[in-house]
PDB file of C-alpha atoms in Angstrom:
ATOM      1  CA  GLN K   1       7.491 -16.348   9.704  1.00 76.00           C
ATOM      2  CA  ALA K   2       7.032 -12.884   8.235  1.00 82.00           C
ATOM      3  CA  HIS K   3       3.686 -11.156   8.618  1.00 92.00           C
ATOM      4  CA  LEU K   4       2.169  -7.969   7.283  1.00 96.00           C
ATOM      5  CA  VAL K   5      -0.927  -6.619   9.008  1.00 97.00           C
ATOM      6  CA  GLU K   6      -2.923  -3.727   7.577  1.00 98.00           C
ATOM      7  CA  SER K   7      -5.168  -1.389   9.544  1.00 98.00           C
ATOM      8  CA  GLY K   8      -6.938   1.921   9.158  1.00 98.00           C
ATOM      9  CA  GLY K   9      -9.576   1.080   6.596  1.00 98.00           C
ATOM     10  CA  GLY K  10     -13.184   2.133   6.953  1.00 98.00           C
ATOM     11  CA  LEU K  11     -16.130   3.977   5.482  1.00 98.00           C
ATOM     12  CA  VAL K  12     -15.624   7.582   4.433  1.00 98.00           C
ATOM     13  CA  GLN K  13     -17.510  10.104   2.312  1.00 98.00           C
ATOM     14  CA  ALA K  14     -16.150  11.251  -1.014  1.00 98.00           C
ATOM     15  CA  GLY K  15     -13.590  13.987  -0.498  1.00 98.00           C
ATOM     16  CA  GLY K  16     -12.565  12.609   2.859  1.00 98.00           C
ATOM     17  CA  SER K  17      -9.290  11.109   4.056  1.00 98.00           C
ATOM     18  CA  LEU K  18      -8.017   7.874   5.534  1.00 98.00           C
ATOM     19  CA  ARG K  19      -4.601   6.726   6.674  1.00 98.00           C
ATOM     20  CA  LEU K  20      -3.718   3.077   6.222  1.00 98.00           C
ATOM     21  CA  SER K  21      -0.937   1.446   8.186  1.00 98.00           C
ATOM     22  CA  CYS K  22       0.967  -1.772   7.652  1.00 97.00           C
ATOM     23  CA  ALA K  23       2.875  -3.372  10.507  1.00 96.00           C
ATOM     24  CA  ALA K  24       5.547  -5.905   9.622  1.00 94.00           C
ATOM     25  CA  SER K  25       6.783  -8.605  11.937  1.00 90.00           C
ATOM     26  CA  GLY K  26       8.836 -11.767  11.794  1.00 88.00           C
ATOM     27  CA  ARG K  27      11.715 -10.162   9.938  1.00 85.00           C
ATOM     28  CA  THR K  28      13.201  -6.746   9.269  1.00 84.00           C
ATOM     29  CA  PHE K  29      11.807  -5.168   6.123  1.00 89.00           C
ATOM     30  CA  SER K  30      14.081  -2.134   6.164  1.00 88.00           C
ATOM     31  CA  SER K  31      15.864  -3.318   2.997  1.00 90.00           C
ATOM     32  CA  TYR K  32      12.651  -4.263   1.176  1.00 93.00           C
ATOM     33  CA  VAL K  33      10.557  -2.368  -1.313  1.00 96.00           C
ATOM     34  CA  MET K  34       7.143  -1.867   0.286  1.00 97.00           C
ATOM     35  CA  ALA K  35       3.964  -1.261  -1.669  1.00 97.00           C
ATOM     36  CA  TRP K  36       0.211  -0.926  -1.539  1.00 98.00           C
ATOM     37  CA  PHE K  37      -2.133  -2.661  -3.942  1.00 98.00           C
ATOM     38  CA  ARG K  38      -5.915  -2.704  -4.072  1.00 98.00           C
ATOM     39  CA  GLN K  39      -8.616  -4.953  -5.435  1.00 98.00           C
ATOM     40  CA  ALA K  40     -12.195  -3.973  -6.091  1.00 96.00           C
ATOM     41  CA  PRO K  41     -14.966  -6.587  -6.452  1.00 92.00           C
ATOM     42  CA  GLY K  42     -14.827  -8.233  -9.853  1.00 95.00           C
ATOM     43  CA  LYS K  43     -11.545  -6.563 -10.759  1.00 96.00           C
ATOM     44  CA  GLU K  44      -7.917  -7.599 -10.758  1.00 96.00           C
ATOM     45  CA  ARG K  45      -5.519  -6.502  -8.063  1.00 97.00           C
ATOM     46  CA  GLU K  46      -3.889  -3.225  -9.074  1.00 97.00           C
ATOM     47  CA  PHE K  47      -0.811  -1.316  -8.023  1.00 98.00           C
ATOM     48  CA  VAL K  48      -1.327   1.817  -5.929  1.00 98.00           C
ATOM     49  CA  ALA K  49       2.038   2.998  -4.601  1.00 98.00           C
ATOM     50  CA  ALA K  50       5.535   1.780  -3.752  1.00 98.00           C
ATOM     51  CA  ILE K  51       8.476   3.058  -1.726  1.00 97.00           C
ATOM     52  CA  ASN K  52      12.108   2.003  -1.705  1.00 95.00           C
ATOM     53  CA  TRP K  53      14.093   0.926   1.340  1.00 93.00           C
ATOM     54  CA  SER K  54      15.182   4.430   2.365  1.00 93.00           C
ATOM     55  CA  GLY K  55      11.958   6.213   1.530  1.00 92.00           C
ATOM     56  CA  GLY K  56      13.842   8.369  -0.941  1.00 94.00           C
ATOM     57  CA  SER K  57      12.096   6.973  -3.989  1.00 96.00           C
ATOM     58  CA  THR K  58       8.374   6.512  -4.502  1.00 97.00           C
ATOM     59  CA  HIS K  59       6.078   5.620  -7.386  1.00 97.00           C
ATOM     60  CA  TYR K  60       2.321   6.019  -7.722  1.00 98.00           C
ATOM     61  CA  ALA K  61      -0.402   4.835 -10.024  1.00 98.00           C
ATOM     62  CA  ASP K  62      -1.705   7.677 -12.172  1.00 98.00           C
ATOM     63  CA  SER K  63      -5.145   7.282 -10.615  1.00 98.00           C
ATOM     64  CA  VAL K  64      -3.891   8.242  -7.137  1.00 98.00           C
ATOM     65  CA  LYS K  65      -1.011  10.592  -7.934  1.00 98.00           C
ATOM     66  CA  GLY K  66      -1.350  13.862  -6.053  1.00 98.00           C
ATOM     67  CA  ARG K  67      -3.933  12.415  -3.655  1.00 98.00           C
ATOM     68  CA  PHE K  68      -2.122   9.518  -1.944  1.00 98.00           C
ATOM     69  CA  THR K  69       1.226   9.547  -0.152  1.00 98.00           C
ATOM     70  CA  ILE K  70       3.233   6.475   0.835  1.00 98.00           C
ATOM     71  CA  SER K  71       5.756   6.634   3.671  1.00 98.00           C
ATOM     72  CA  ARG K  72       7.707   4.270   5.877  1.00 97.00           C
ATOM     73  CA  ASP K  73       9.327   4.128   9.299  1.00 96.00           C
ATOM     74  CA  ASN K  74      12.068   1.509   9.281  1.00 94.00           C
ATOM     75  CA  ALA K  75      12.680   1.866  12.992  1.00 93.00           C
ATOM     76  CA  LYS K  76       9.087   0.774  13.617  1.00 93.00           C
ATOM     77  CA  ASN K  77       8.916  -1.640  10.671  1.00 94.00           C
ATOM     78  CA  THR K  78       5.809   0.116   9.351  1.00 96.00           C
ATOM     79  CA  VAL K  79       4.582   1.618   6.111  1.00 97.00           C
ATOM     80  CA  ALA K  80       1.663   3.993   5.713  1.00 98.00           C
ATOM     81  CA  LEU K  81      -0.608   5.235   2.961  1.00 98.00           C
ATOM     82  CA  GLN K  82      -2.196   8.643   3.460  1.00 98.00           C
ATOM     83  CA  MET K  83      -5.241   8.921   1.223  1.00 98.00           C
ATOM     84  CA  ASN K  84      -6.812  12.324   0.628  1.00 98.00           C
ATOM     85  CA  SER K  85      -9.604  13.527  -1.652  1.00 98.00           C
ATOM     86  CA  LEU K  86     -11.030  10.040  -1.756  1.00 98.00           C
ATOM     87  CA  LYS K  87     -13.368   9.071  -4.573  1.00 98.00           C
ATOM     88  CA  PRO K  88     -15.972   6.291  -4.801  1.00 97.00           C
ATOM     89  CA  GLU K  89     -13.715   4.549  -7.337  1.00 97.00           C
ATOM     90  CA  ASP K  90     -11.079   4.198  -4.601  1.00 98.00           C
ATOM     91  CA  THR K  91     -13.342   1.663  -2.899  1.00 98.00           C
ATOM     92  CA  ALA K  92     -11.429  -1.605  -2.623  1.00 98.00           C
ATOM     93  CA  LEU K  93      -9.618  -4.020  -0.366  1.00 98.00           C
ATOM     94  CA  TYR K  94      -6.168  -2.525   0.184  1.00 98.00           C
ATOM     95  CA  TYR K  95      -3.151  -4.795   0.589  1.00 98.00           C
ATOM     96  CA  CYS K  96       0.345  -4.152   1.889  1.00 98.00           C
ATOM     97  CA  ALA K  97       3.156  -6.016   0.120  1.00 97.00           C
ATOM     98  CA  ALA K  98       6.920  -6.420   0.467  1.00 96.00           C
ATOM     99  CA  ALA K  99       9.660  -7.384  -1.990  1.00 93.00           C
ATOM    100  CA  PRO K 100      13.329  -8.116  -1.166  1.00 89.00           C
ATOM    101  CA  ARG K 101      14.838  -5.928  -3.872  1.00 83.00           C
ATOM    102  CA  LEU K 102      16.055  -2.416  -4.526  1.00 81.00           C
ATOM    103  CA  ARG K 103      14.007  -1.340  -7.548  1.00 86.00           C
ATOM    104  CA  LEU K 104      10.369  -0.313  -7.308  1.00 89.00           C
ATOM    105  CA  GLY K 105       7.888  -2.502  -9.147  1.00 91.00           C
ATOM    106  CA  VAL K 106       4.213  -2.375 -10.079  1.00 94.00           C
ATOM    107  CA  ALA K 107       3.567  -6.057 -10.758  1.00 94.00           C
ATOM    108  CA  ALA K 108       1.901  -7.986  -7.947  1.00 94.00           C
ATOM    109  CA  GLY K 109       3.888 -11.066  -8.917  1.00 93.00           C
ATOM    110  CA  GLY K 110       7.091  -9.319  -7.911  1.00 92.00           C
ATOM    111  CA  TYR K 111       6.138  -9.149  -4.246  1.00 95.00           C
ATOM    112  CA  ASP K 112       6.813 -12.027  -1.885  1.00 94.00           C
ATOM    113  CA  TYR K 113       4.895 -11.038   1.240  1.00 95.00           C
ATOM    114  CA  TRP K 114       1.294  -9.912   1.524  1.00 97.00           C
ATOM    115  CA  GLY K 115      -1.071  -8.865   4.251  1.00 97.00           C
ATOM    116  CA  GLN K 116      -4.726  -9.895   4.523  1.00 97.00           C
ATOM    117  CA  GLY K 117      -6.031  -6.508   3.442  1.00 98.00           C
ATOM    118  CA  THR K 118      -8.100  -3.706   4.924  1.00 98.00           C
ATOM    119  CA  GLN K 119     -11.385  -2.541   3.393  1.00 98.00           C
ATOM    120  CA  VAL K 120     -11.794   1.034   2.213  1.00 98.00           C
ATOM    121  CA  THR K 121     -15.279   2.144   1.194  1.00 98.00           C
ATOM    122  CA  VAL K 122     -15.922   5.623  -0.171  1.00 98.00           C
ATOM    123  CA  SER K 123     -19.537   6.732  -0.401  1.00 97.00           C
ATOM    124  CA  SER K 124     -20.742   9.313  -2.902  1.00 94.00           C
TER     125      SER K 124
END
């Protein structure tokens, strides 16, 4: 059974930084697209960032471009999201997701595996 477990969330002041990590187990995700999504209270889940199997291709939501960086370590079966210059509107539950395909995607429905989420709260 494949599992994704997120960590690294917390409370941070606006302008601060956090680094989220996602540890995968139960199968090798080295050939999967990995992504981060987030969901704020009362809002739909939205795409944040995605990375292809090699790490050579990434895609970001416009709202986080230039502030967030997604990376992966296939040897450790992990993916990370470095978040800088955080804003109160970044407050959400952040989810790690995996899809067994080559092309990056922004639709949540295209991802087969999900973690339970880690809470990020940015105070103003």
